[in-house]
PDB file of C-alpha atoms in Angstrom:
ATOM      1  CA  MET A   1      67.629 -17.067  45.171  1.00  0.00           C
ATOM      2  CA  ALA A   2      68.214 -20.641  46.350  1.00  0.00           C
ATOM      3  CA  ARG A   3      65.455 -21.891  44.061  1.00  0.00           C
ATOM      4  CA  ALA A   4      66.936 -19.999  41.124  1.00  0.00           C
ATOM      5  CA  ARG A   5      70.397 -21.473  41.787  1.00  0.00           C
ATOM      6  CA  GLU A   6      68.886 -24.935  41.934  1.00  0.00           C
ATOM      7  CA  ALA A   7      66.960 -24.426  38.677  1.00  0.00           C
ATOM      8  CA  ILE A   8      70.067 -23.137  36.925  1.00  0.00           C
ATOM      9  CA  ALA A   9      72.212 -26.030  38.131  1.00  0.00           C
ATOM     10  CA  GLU A  10      69.591 -28.555  37.044  1.00  0.00           C
ATOM     11  CA  SER A  11      69.177 -26.898  33.646  1.00  0.00           C
ATOM     12  CA  LEU A  12      72.932 -26.786  33.015  1.00  0.00           C
ATOM     13  CA  SER A  13      73.092 -30.480  33.860  1.00  0.00           C
ATOM     14  CA  GLU A  14      70.357 -31.160  31.292  1.00  0.00           C
ATOM     15  CA  LEU A  15      72.334 -29.240  28.659  1.00  0.00           C
ATOM     16  CA  GLN A  16      75.085 -31.856  29.002  1.00  0.00           C
ATOM     17  CA  SER A  17      72.646 -34.681  28.251  1.00  0.00           C
ATOM     18  CA  GLU A  18      72.976 -36.753  25.109  1.00  0.00           C
ATOM     19  CA  PHE A  19      69.211 -36.605  24.699  1.00  0.00           C
ATOM     20  CA  HIS A  20      67.826 -33.751  22.619  1.00  0.00           C
ATOM     21  CA  GLU A  21      64.627 -33.551  24.680  1.00  0.00           C
ATOM     22  CA  ASN A  22      66.592 -32.962  27.886  1.00  0.00           C
ATOM     23  CA  GLN A  23      68.646 -30.219  26.252  1.00  0.00           C
ATOM     24  CA  GLN A  24      65.487 -28.521  25.020  1.00  0.00           C
ATOM     25  CA  LYS A  25      63.947 -28.672  28.494  1.00  0.00           C
ATOM     26  CA  GLY A  26      67.051 -27.125  30.061  1.00  0.00           C
ATOM     27  CA  LEU A  27      67.260 -24.392  27.450  1.00  0.00           C
ATOM     28  CA  LEU A  28      63.578 -23.492  27.783  1.00  0.00           C
ATOM     29  CA  THR A  29      63.965 -23.195  31.544  1.00  0.00           C
ATOM     30  CA  LEU A  30      66.986 -20.904  31.198  1.00  0.00           C
ATOM     31  CA  VAL A  31      65.181 -18.734  28.640  1.00  0.00           C
ATOM     32  CA  SER A  32      62.307 -18.339  31.077  1.00  0.00           C
ATOM     33  CA  ILE A  33      64.308 -17.516  34.216  1.00  0.00           C
ATOM     34  CA  THR A  34      66.653 -15.063  32.475  1.00  0.00           C
ATOM     35  CA  LYS A  35      63.966 -13.218  30.512  1.00  0.00           C
ATOM     36  CA  VAL A  36      63.010 -10.680  33.178  1.00  0.00           C
ATOM     37  CA  SER A  37      65.357 -11.173  36.138  1.00  0.00           C
ATOM     38  CA  PRO A  38      68.765  -9.392  36.114  1.00  0.00           C
ATOM     39  CA  GLN A  39      69.664 -11.341  39.256  1.00  0.00           C
ATOM     40  CA  ASN A  40      69.065 -14.683  37.548  1.00  0.00           C
ATOM     41  CA  ARG A  41      71.162 -13.548  34.569  1.00  0.00           C
ATOM     42  CA  ASN A  42      74.072 -12.852  36.891  1.00  0.00           C
ATOM     43  CA  LEU A  43      73.645 -16.217  38.604  1.00  0.00           C
ATOM     44  CA  LEU A  44      73.728 -18.045  35.279  1.00  0.00           C
ATOM     45  CA  ALA A  45      76.739 -16.066  34.022  1.00  0.00           C
ATOM     46  CA  GLN A  46      78.624 -16.939  37.224  1.00  0.00           C
ATOM     47  CA  ALA A  47      77.930 -20.659  36.889  1.00  0.00           C
ATOM     48  CA  ASP A  48      81.037 -22.583  35.864  1.00  0.00           C
ATOM     49  CA  GLY A  49      81.093 -23.320  32.124  1.00  0.00           C
ATOM     50  CA  ALA A  50      77.638 -21.856  31.454  1.00  0.00           C
ATOM     51  CA  ILE A  51      78.658 -19.307  28.827  1.00  0.00           C
ATOM     52  CA  SER A  52      80.888 -21.704  26.884  1.00  0.00           C
ATOM     53  CA  THR A  53      78.142 -24.359  26.926  1.00  0.00           C
ATOM     54  CA  LEU A  54      75.580 -21.897  25.601  1.00  0.00           C
ATOM     55  CA  LEU A  55      77.977 -20.714  22.915  1.00  0.00           C
ATOM     56  CA  ASN A  56      78.606 -24.290  21.791  1.00  0.00           C
ATOM     57  CA  LEU A  57      74.865 -24.961  21.608  1.00  0.00           C
ATOM     58  CA  SER A  58      74.311 -21.740  19.660  1.00  0.00           C
ATOM     59  CA  MET A  59      76.627 -23.208  17.022  1.00  0.00           C
ATOM     60  CA  SER A  60      74.405 -26.283  16.722  1.00  0.00           C
ATOM     61  CA  ALA A  61      74.317 -27.488  13.127  1.00  0.00           C
ATOM     62  CA  TYR A  62      71.718 -30.223  13.625  1.00  0.00           C
ATOM     63  CA  SER A  63      68.984 -28.247  15.418  1.00  0.00           C
ATOM     64  CA  THR A  64      67.863 -24.744  14.541  1.00  0.00           C
ATOM     65  CA  ASN A  65      65.634 -24.700  17.612  1.00  0.00           C
ATOM     66  CA  THR A  66      68.595 -25.453  19.893  1.00  0.00           C
ATOM     67  CA  GLN A  67      70.562 -22.664  18.252  1.00  0.00           C
ATOM     68  CA  LEU A  68      67.686 -20.198  18.656  1.00  0.00           C
ATOM     69  CA  LEU A  69      67.164 -21.018  22.337  1.00  0.00           C
ATOM     70  CA  ALA A  70      70.878 -20.710  23.120  1.00  0.00           C
ATOM     71  CA  LEU A  71      71.090 -17.364  21.295  1.00  0.00           C
ATOM     72  CA  SER A  72      67.991 -16.169  23.145  1.00  0.00           C
ATOM     73  CA  ILE A  73      69.626 -16.921  26.495  1.00  0.00           C
ATOM     74  CA  LEU A  74      72.840 -15.160  25.487  1.00  0.00           C
ATOM     75  CA  PHE A  75      70.749 -12.163  24.404  1.00  0.00           C
ATOM     76  CA  ASN A  76      68.963 -12.140  27.768  1.00  0.00           C
ATOM     77  CA  LEU A  77      72.332 -12.156  29.539  1.00  0.00           C
ATOM     78  CA  SER A  78      73.537  -9.243  27.405  1.00  0.00           C
ATOM     79  CA  LEU A  79      70.740  -7.053  28.790  1.00  0.00           C
ATOM     80  CA  ASN A  80      72.691  -6.764  32.052  1.00  0.00           C
ATOM     81  CA  PRO A  81      75.152  -3.853  31.681  1.00  0.00           C
ATOM     82  CA  ASN A  82      77.736  -5.616  33.871  1.00  0.00           C
ATOM     83  CA  LEU A  83      77.801  -8.638  31.512  1.00  0.00           C
ATOM     84  CA  LYS A  84      78.161  -6.832  28.182  1.00  0.00           C
ATOM     85  CA  GLN A  85      81.952  -6.552  28.248  1.00  0.00           C
ATOM     86  CA  SER A  86      82.642 -10.172  29.223  1.00  0.00           C
ATOM     87  CA  LEU A  87      80.228 -11.482  26.582  1.00  0.00           C
ATOM     88  CA  ALA A  88      81.855  -9.452  23.795  1.00  0.00           C
ATOM     89  CA  ASP A  89      85.018 -11.471  23.265  1.00  0.00           C
ATOM     90  CA  MET A  90      86.446 -11.959  19.777  1.00  0.00           C
ATOM     91  CA  ASP A  91      85.406 -15.601  19.403  1.00  0.00           C
ATOM     92  CA  LYS A  92      81.762 -14.818  20.140  1.00  0.00           C
ATOM     93  CA  ILE A  93      81.756 -11.772  17.845  1.00  0.00           C
ATOM     94  CA  VAL A  94      83.301 -13.660  14.922  1.00  0.00           C
ATOM     95  CA  PHE A  95      80.758 -16.460  15.388  1.00  0.00           C
ATOM     96  CA  LEU A  96      77.850 -13.979  15.470  1.00  0.00           C
ATOM     97  CA  ASN A  97      79.189 -12.398  12.282  1.00  0.00           C
ATOM     98  CA  SER A  98      78.979 -15.788  10.601  1.00  0.00           C
ATOM     99  CA  VAL A  99      75.389 -16.255  11.771  1.00  0.00           C
ATOM    100  CA  ILE A 100      74.434 -12.870  10.289  1.00  0.00           C
ATOM    101  CA  LEU A 101      75.842 -13.928   6.924  1.00  0.00           C
ATOM    102  CA  SER A 102      74.256 -17.375   7.008  1.00  0.00           C
ATOM    103  CA  TYR A 103      71.614 -18.160   4.390  1.00  0.00           C
ATOM    104  CA  THR A 104      70.025 -21.018   6.337  1.00  0.00           C
ATOM    105  CA  SER A 105      67.361 -19.146   8.320  1.00  0.00           C
ATOM    106  CA  ALA A 106      66.358 -15.552   9.045  1.00  0.00           C
ATOM    107  CA  GLU A 107      65.559 -16.083  12.734  1.00  0.00           C
ATOM    108  CA  PRO A 108      69.119 -16.948  13.914  1.00  0.00           C
ATOM    109  CA  SER A 109      70.399 -13.948  11.930  1.00  0.00           C
ATOM    110  CA  ARG A 110      67.838 -11.703  13.619  1.00  0.00           C
ATOM    111  CA  LEU A 111      68.800 -12.945  17.086  1.00  0.00           C
ATOM    112  CA  ALA A 112      72.523 -12.657  16.339  1.00  0.00           C
ATOM    113  CA  ALA A 113      72.058  -9.058  15.170  1.00  0.00           C
ATOM    114  CA  SER A 114      70.005  -8.255  18.281  1.00  0.00           C
ATOM    115  CA  LEU A 115      72.717  -9.722  20.500  1.00  0.00           C
ATOM    116  CA  LEU A 116      75.425  -7.735  18.710  1.00  0.00           C
ATOM    117  CA  CYS A 117      73.355  -4.554  19.016  1.00  0.00           C
ATOM    118  CA  SER A 118      72.873  -5.119  22.743  1.00  0.00           C
ATOM    119  CA  LEU A 119      76.601  -5.708  23.286  1.00  0.00           C
ATOM    120  CA  ALA A 120      77.497  -2.662  21.156  1.00  0.00           C
ATOM    121  CA  MET A 121      75.491  -0.389  23.453  1.00  0.00           C
ATOM    122  CA  LEU A 122      78.481  -0.485  25.790  1.00  0.00           C
ATOM    123  CA  ASP A 123      80.860   2.106  24.356  1.00  0.00           C
ATOM    124  CA  LYS A 124      83.916   0.100  25.429  1.00  0.00           C
ATOM    125  CA  ASN A 125      82.796  -2.705  23.110  1.00  0.00           C
ATOM    126  CA  LYS A 126      82.276  -0.671  19.932  1.00  0.00           C
ATOM    127  CA  ALA A 127      85.901  -0.749  18.725  1.00  0.00           C
ATOM    128  CA  LYS A 128      86.020  -4.557  19.047  1.00  0.00           C
ATOM    129  CA  PHE A 129      83.314  -4.959  16.423  1.00  0.00           C
ATOM    130  CA  GLY A 130      85.209  -2.821  13.939  1.00  0.00           C
ATOM    131  CA  VAL A 131      88.291  -5.012  14.386  1.00  0.00           C
ATOM    132  CA  ALA A 132      86.291  -8.254  14.240  1.00  0.00           C
ATOM    133  CA  GLY A 133      84.653  -7.463  10.884  1.00  0.00           C
ATOM    134  CA  THR A 134      81.108  -6.921  12.163  1.00  0.00           C
ATOM    135  CA  VAL A 135      80.637  -3.651  10.280  1.00  0.00           C
ATOM    136  CA  GLU A 136      81.565  -5.263   6.952  1.00  0.00           C
ATOM    137  CA  ALA A 137      79.348  -8.282   7.715  1.00  0.00           C
ATOM    138  CA  LEU A 138      76.353  -6.035   8.423  1.00  0.00           C
ATOM    139  CA  ILE A 139      76.851  -4.016   5.236  1.00  0.00           C
ATOM    140  CA  LYS A 140      77.074  -7.222   3.214  1.00  0.00           C
ATOM    141  CA  ALA A 141      73.885  -8.506   4.858  1.00  0.00           C
ATOM    142  CA  ILE A 142      72.079  -5.205   4.230  1.00  0.00           C
ATOM    143  CA  SER A 143      73.060  -5.279   0.556  1.00  0.00           C
ATOM    144  CA  ARG A 144      71.091  -8.504   0.064  1.00  0.00           C
ATOM    145  CA  PRO A 145      67.379  -8.511  -0.834  1.00  0.00           C
ATOM    146  CA  ARG A 146      65.285  -7.311   2.083  1.00  0.00           C
ATOM    147  CA  GLY A 147      64.334  -9.941   4.648  1.00  0.00           C
ATOM    148  CA  PRO A 148      62.837 -10.271   8.150  1.00  0.00           C
ATOM    149  CA  ALA A 149      66.184  -9.443   9.775  1.00  0.00           C
ATOM    150  CA  SER A 150      66.985  -6.350   7.668  1.00  0.00           C
ATOM    151  CA  HIS A 151      65.800  -3.864  10.267  1.00  0.00           C
ATOM    152  CA  HIS A 152      67.866  -5.587  12.958  1.00  0.00           C
ATOM    153  CA  PHE A 153      70.976  -5.357  10.771  1.00  0.00           C
ATOM    154  CA  LEU A 154      70.379  -1.629  10.287  1.00  0.00           C
ATOM    155  CA  SER A 155      69.764  -1.030  13.992  1.00  0.00           C
ATOM    156  CA  THR A 156      73.018  -2.779  14.873  1.00  0.00           C
ATOM    157  CA  LEU A 157      74.960  -0.823  12.249  1.00  0.00           C
ATOM    158  CA  SER A 158      73.411   2.404  13.556  1.00  0.00           C
ATOM    159  CA  GLU A 159      74.701   1.612  17.027  1.00  0.00           C
ATOM    160  CA  LEU A 160      78.204   0.733  15.808  1.00  0.00           C
ATOM    161  CA  VAL A 161      78.782   3.811  13.616  1.00  0.00           C
ATOM    162  CA  GLN A 162      78.387   6.098  16.606  1.00  0.00           C
ATOM    163  CA  PHE A 163      82.102   5.310  17.045  1.00  0.00           C
ATOM    164  CA  HIS A 164      84.326   7.221  14.589  1.00  0.00           C
ATOM    165  CA  GLY A 165      86.561   4.264  13.811  1.00  0.00           C
ATOM    166  CA  ASN A 166      83.575   2.185  12.763  1.00  0.00           C
ATOM    167  CA  CYS A 167      82.369   5.039  10.530  1.00  0.00           C
ATOM    168  CA  THR A 168      85.673   4.879   8.673  1.00  0.00           C
ATOM    169  CA  VAL A 169      85.367   1.115   8.290  1.00  0.00           C
ATOM    170  CA  ALA A 170      81.775   1.484   7.056  1.00  0.00           C
ATOM    171  CA  VAL A 171      82.661   4.098   4.428  1.00  0.00           C
ATOM    172  CA  HIS A 172      85.540   1.966   3.143  1.00  0.00           C
ATOM    173  CA  ALA A 173      83.120  -0.981   2.938  1.00  0.00           C
ATOM    174  CA  ARG A 174      80.902   1.146   0.652  1.00  0.00           C
ATOM    175  CA  ALA A 175      78.133   1.670   3.187  1.00  0.00           C
ATOM    176  CA  VAL A 176      77.039   4.949   1.568  1.00  0.00           C
ATOM    177  CA  PRO A 177      76.001   3.532  -1.857  1.00  0.00           C
ATOM    178  CA  VAL A 178      74.504   0.452  -0.198  1.00  0.00           C
ATOM    179  CA  LEU A 179      72.346   2.577   2.123  1.00  0.00           C
ATOM    180  CA  ILE A 180      71.332   4.977  -0.650  1.00  0.00           C
ATOM    181  CA  LYS A 181      70.249   2.022  -2.800  1.00  0.00           C
ATOM    182  CA  LEU A 182      68.260   0.632   0.123  1.00  0.00           C
ATOM    183  CA  VAL A 183      66.448   3.964   0.507  1.00  0.00           C
ATOM    184  CA  GLU A 184      65.747   4.092  -3.232  1.00  0.00           C
ATOM    185  CA  ASN A 185      64.335   0.584  -3.356  1.00  0.00           C
ATOM    186  CA  SER A 186      62.529   0.516  -0.020  1.00  0.00           C
ATOM    187  CA  ASP A 187      58.771   0.799   0.275  1.00  0.00           C
ATOM    188  CA  CYS A 188      59.137   0.550   4.055  1.00  0.00           C
ATOM    189  CA  GLY A 189      59.391   3.860   5.899  1.00  0.00           C
ATOM    190  CA  ASP A 190      61.241   2.342   8.866  1.00  0.00           C
ATOM    191  CA  LEU A 191      64.018   0.851   6.730  1.00  0.00           C
ATOM    192  CA  ALA A 192      64.466   4.019   4.692  1.00  0.00           C
ATOM    193  CA  GLY A 193      64.358   6.213   7.796  1.00  0.00           C
ATOM    194  CA  THR A 194      66.926   4.110   9.660  1.00  0.00           C
ATOM    195  CA  SER A 195      69.174   4.017   6.574  1.00  0.00           C
ATOM    196  CA  LEU A 196      69.054   7.822   6.340  1.00  0.00           C
ATOM    197  CA  SER A 197      69.819   8.165  10.051  1.00  0.00           C
ATOM    198  CA  ILE A 198      72.934   6.013   9.533  1.00  0.00           C
ATOM    199  CA  LEU A 199      73.959   8.212   6.593  1.00  0.00           C
ATOM    200  CA  CYS A 200      73.597  11.205   8.929  1.00  0.00           C
ATOM    201  CA  LEU A 201      75.911   9.528  11.435  1.00  0.00           C
ATOM    202  CA  LEU A 202      78.463   8.804   8.703  1.00  0.00           C
ATOM    203  CA  ALA A 203      78.238  12.420   7.511  1.00  0.00           C
ATOM    204  CA  ARG A 204      79.519  13.693  10.873  1.00  0.00           C
ATOM    205  CA  PHE A 205      83.030  12.847   9.704  1.00  0.00           C
ATOM    206  CA  GLU A 206      84.955  13.926   6.627  1.00  0.00           C
ATOM    207  CA  GLU A 207      85.140  10.533   4.933  1.00  0.00           C
ATOM    208  CA  GLY A 208      81.394   9.974   5.208  1.00  0.00           C
ATOM    209  CA  LEU A 209      80.519  13.474   4.046  1.00  0.00           C
ATOM    210  CA  THR A 210      82.903  13.155   1.101  1.00  0.00           C
ATOM    211  CA  ALA A 211      81.286   9.862   0.060  1.00  0.00           C
ATOM    212  CA  LEU A 212      77.863  11.515   0.170  1.00  0.00           C
ATOM    213  CA  LYS A 213      79.006  14.521  -1.881  1.00  0.00           C
ATOM    214  CA  GLU A 214      80.450  12.172  -4.490  1.00  0.00           C
ATOM    215  CA  SER A 215      77.170  10.248  -4.794  1.00  0.00           C
ATOM    216  CA  ASP A 216      75.315  10.799  -8.048  1.00  0.00           C
ATOM    217  CA  ARG A 217      72.578  13.462  -7.789  1.00  0.00           C
ATOM    218  CA  ILE A 218      72.564  13.316  -3.994  1.00  0.00           C
ATOM    219  CA  VAL A 219      70.854  16.704  -3.544  1.00  0.00           C
ATOM    220  CA  PRO A 220      67.906  16.024  -5.924  1.00  0.00           C
ATOM    221  CA  PHE A 221      67.523  12.599  -4.329  1.00  0.00           C
ATOM    222  CA  MET A 222      67.292  14.068  -0.811  1.00  0.00           C
ATOM    223  CA  ILE A 223      64.750  16.623  -2.017  1.00  0.00           C
ATOM    224  CA  GLU A 224      62.639  13.831  -3.524  1.00  0.00           C
ATOM    225  CA  ILE A 225      62.617  12.236  -0.074  1.00  0.00           C
ATOM    226  CA  LEU A 226      61.436  15.536   1.444  1.00  0.00           C
ATOM    227  CA  LYS A 227      58.435  15.306  -0.911  1.00  0.00           C
ATOM    228  CA  GLY A 228      57.509  11.845   0.433  1.00  0.00           C
ATOM    229  CA  LYS A 229      55.204  10.772   3.270  1.00  0.00           C
ATOM    230  CA  CYS A 230      57.576   9.211   5.825  1.00  0.00           C
ATOM    231  CA  MET A 231      58.421  11.830   8.455  1.00  0.00           C
ATOM    232  CA  LEU A 232      61.458   9.894   9.738  1.00  0.00           C
ATOM    233  CA  SER A 233      62.871   9.829   6.209  1.00  0.00           C
ATOM    234  CA  LYS A 234      62.144  13.525   5.723  1.00  0.00           C
ATOM    235  CA  GLU A 235      63.974  14.366   8.926  1.00  0.00           C
ATOM    236  CA  GLY A 236      66.995  12.293   7.861  1.00  0.00           C
ATOM    237  CA  ALA A 237      67.069  13.845   4.392  1.00  0.00           C
ATOM    238  CA  ALA A 238      66.868  17.371   5.849  1.00  0.00           C
ATOM    239  CA  ASP A 239      69.723  16.583   8.227  1.00  0.00           C
ATOM    240  CA  ILE A 240      71.885  15.293   5.364  1.00  0.00           C
ATOM    241  CA  LEU A 241      71.157  18.396   3.282  1.00  0.00           C
ATOM    242  CA  LEU A 242      72.183  20.601   6.207  1.00  0.00           C
ATOM    243  CA  ARG A 243      75.534  18.828   6.444  1.00  0.00           C
ATOM    244  CA  LEU A 244      76.043  19.026   2.676  1.00  0.00           C
ATOM    245  CA  PHE A 245      75.193  22.744   2.646  1.00  0.00           C
ATOM    246  CA  ASP A 246      77.665  23.370   5.478  1.00  0.00           C
ATOM    247  CA  GLU A 247      80.506  21.898   3.439  1.00  0.00           C
ATOM    248  CA  SER A 248      79.678  22.585  -0.199  1.00  0.00           C
ATOM    249  CA  GLU A 249      78.488  25.684  -2.049  1.00  0.00           C
ATOM    250  CA  GLU A 250      77.945  23.462  -5.082  1.00  0.00           C
ATOM    251  CA  CYS A 251      75.358  21.467  -3.150  1.00  0.00           C
ATOM    252  CA  ILE A 252      73.498  24.702  -2.367  1.00  0.00           C
ATOM    253  CA  ARG A 253      73.603  25.599  -6.066  1.00  0.00           C
ATOM    254  CA  ASP A 254      72.216  22.164  -6.938  1.00  0.00           C
ATOM    255  CA  ALA A 255      69.331  22.683  -4.528  1.00  0.00           C
ATOM    256  CA  VAL A 256      68.418  26.164  -5.723  1.00  0.00           C
ATOM    257  CA  ARG A 257      68.434  25.030  -9.350  1.00  0.00           C
ATOM    258  CA  LEU A 258      65.450  22.827  -8.526  1.00  0.00           C
ATOM    259  CA  PRO A 259      62.229  24.855  -8.935  1.00  0.00           C
ATOM    260  CA  GLU A 260      60.371  22.908  -6.235  1.00  0.00           C
ATOM    261  CA  PHE A 261      63.057  23.178  -3.552  1.00  0.00           C
ATOM    262  CA  SER A 262      61.759  26.272  -1.745  1.00  0.00           C
ATOM    263  CA  SER A 263      58.144  25.111  -1.728  1.00  0.00           C
ATOM    264  CA  VAL A 264      59.086  21.633  -0.475  1.00  0.00           C
ATOM    265  CA  VAL A 265      61.159  23.022   2.392  1.00  0.00           C
ATOM    266  CA  ALA A 266      58.491  25.617   3.214  1.00  0.00           C
ATOM    267  CA  ASP A 267      55.848  22.885   3.355  1.00  0.00           C
ATOM    268  CA  LEU A 268      58.023  20.810   5.699  1.00  0.00           C
ATOM    269  CA  SER A 269      58.584  23.817   7.965  1.00  0.00           C
ATOM    270  CA  VAL A 270      54.809  24.119   8.388  1.00  0.00           C
ATOM    271  CA  ARG A 271      53.478  20.562   8.258  1.00  0.00           C
ATOM    272  CA  GLY A 272      56.353  18.512   9.624  1.00  0.00           C
ATOM    273  CA  LEU A 273      56.869  17.251  13.158  1.00  0.00           C
ATOM    274  CA  VAL A 274      58.827  19.444  15.559  1.00  0.00           C
ATOM    275  CA  ARG A 275      62.324  18.216  14.677  1.00  0.00           C
ATOM    276  CA  ALA A 276      61.576  18.176  10.955  1.00  0.00           C
ATOM    277  CA  ARG A 277      60.228  21.730  11.136  1.00  0.00           C
ATOM    278  CA  GLU A 278      63.385  22.851  12.930  1.00  0.00           C
ATOM    279  CA  LYS A 279      65.601  21.319  10.260  1.00  0.00           C
ATOM    280  CA  ALA A 280      63.508  22.853   7.481  1.00  0.00           C
ATOM    281  CA  SER A 281      63.917  26.285   9.086  1.00  0.00           C
ATOM    282  CA  LEU A 282      67.667  25.766   9.266  1.00  0.00           C
ATOM    283  CA  LEU A 283      67.737  24.844   5.571  1.00  0.00           C
ATOM    284  CA  MET A 284      65.983  28.086   4.656  1.00  0.00           C
ATOM    285  CA  LYS A 285      68.383  30.003   6.886  1.00  0.00           C
ATOM    286  CA  LYS A 286      71.368  28.390   5.138  1.00  0.00           C
ATOM    287  CA  LEU A 287      70.085  29.629   1.789  1.00  0.00           C
ATOM    288  CA  MET A 288      69.582  33.145   3.102  1.00  0.00           C
ATOM    289  CA  GLU A 289      73.076  33.184   4.601  1.00  0.00           C
ATOM    290  CA  ALA A 290      74.531  32.079   1.270  1.00  0.00           C
ATOM    291  CA  ASN A 291      73.662  35.508  -0.160  1.00  0.00           C
ATOM    292  CA  LEU A 292      72.474  34.034  -3.433  1.00  0.00           C
ATOM    293  CA  ASP A 293      71.409  36.376  -6.170  1.00  0.00           C
ATOM    294  CA  ILE A 294      69.041  34.237  -8.219  1.00  0.00           C
ATOM    295  CA  VAL A 295      68.095  35.281 -11.696  1.00  0.00           C
ATOM    296  CA  TYR A 296      65.540  33.250 -13.593  1.00  0.00           C
ATOM    297  CA  GLY A 297      65.715  33.230 -17.390  1.00  0.00           C
ATOM    298  CA  ASP A 298      63.894  31.429 -20.146  1.00  0.00           C
ATOM    299  CA  THR A 299      65.881  29.273 -22.572  1.00  0.00           C
ATOM    300  CA  GLY A 300      63.329  27.893 -24.978  1.00  0.00           C
ATOM    301  CA  ASN A 301      60.984  25.626 -23.018  1.00  0.00           C
ATOM    302  CA  THR A 302      63.383  25.308 -20.094  1.00  0.00           C
ATOM    303  CA  THR A 303      63.593  27.589 -17.090  1.00  0.00           C
ATOM    304  CA  ALA A 304      67.256  28.085 -16.175  1.00  0.00           C
ATOM    305  CA  THR A 305      68.551  29.398 -12.914  1.00  0.00           C
ATOM    306  CA  TYR A 306      71.737  31.425 -12.953  1.00  0.00           C
ATOM    307  CA  LEU A 307      73.555  31.911  -9.686  1.00  0.00           C
ATOM    308  CA  GLN A 308      75.802  34.874  -9.070  1.00  0.00           C
ATOM    309  CA  TRP A 309      78.032  34.901  -6.015  1.00  0.00           C
TER     310      TRP A 309
END
């Protein structure tokens, strides 16, 4: 421990140097000693002025490398559960929001999002981010063309919307159409799957479910996803359909009007992973419980489905 204290003190002294090389040396040392040791993280956090110095360096306008190293150290510190609350003050959050929205470089945005996600894992912190504008900043960042930090933005938003208040903020910031558009335009299964999982979280509450129901052709769109290859996306789409079916008979009607619906769900119930199969079985059960009397009739070249309740 004595050696760690000495290394931290020496590194903090180098951070005060006017010479860029000395600052870089100090930062690299702090990155190294805080990467795996919770004890060293606590020692650094307890050092007088350490956090404020790191925050100032993370705002560096003249050196991207300095900014990245400082953010990396702050992220390492945030891995300690006992440090998450003290690190999540309003000034730091507002600054991290600005980094997320910066166009200068993707790497600082990625690190800032990772730091926010780590801090948001403490439930006591979640409400702060809603007040500080983090939810709106993430949605704005997600609405941009996809970049290297997109998945980190989604992961952070997913963590934040586990808190009801942040769900409300997200819906008001038009998260639902933004996420649906991302799913539509994404050729990356991870991004689409994470987006759908966030939509599922939003759908737990009335405002999120209402926004989904009001989305154009939401049921056919979810069924198209069920026909795709990404199992994470299929699971998310099935979960959303379950929530829609619970709240809206019209959504059930929309599903049954689609000739392929039953076969798609049946295929998922057989070929999907365990959770996807369970959700597919629940979808079929919902239809059976709806007591639908389906009559198929020909109208010219079109097969129409008439539903009698």
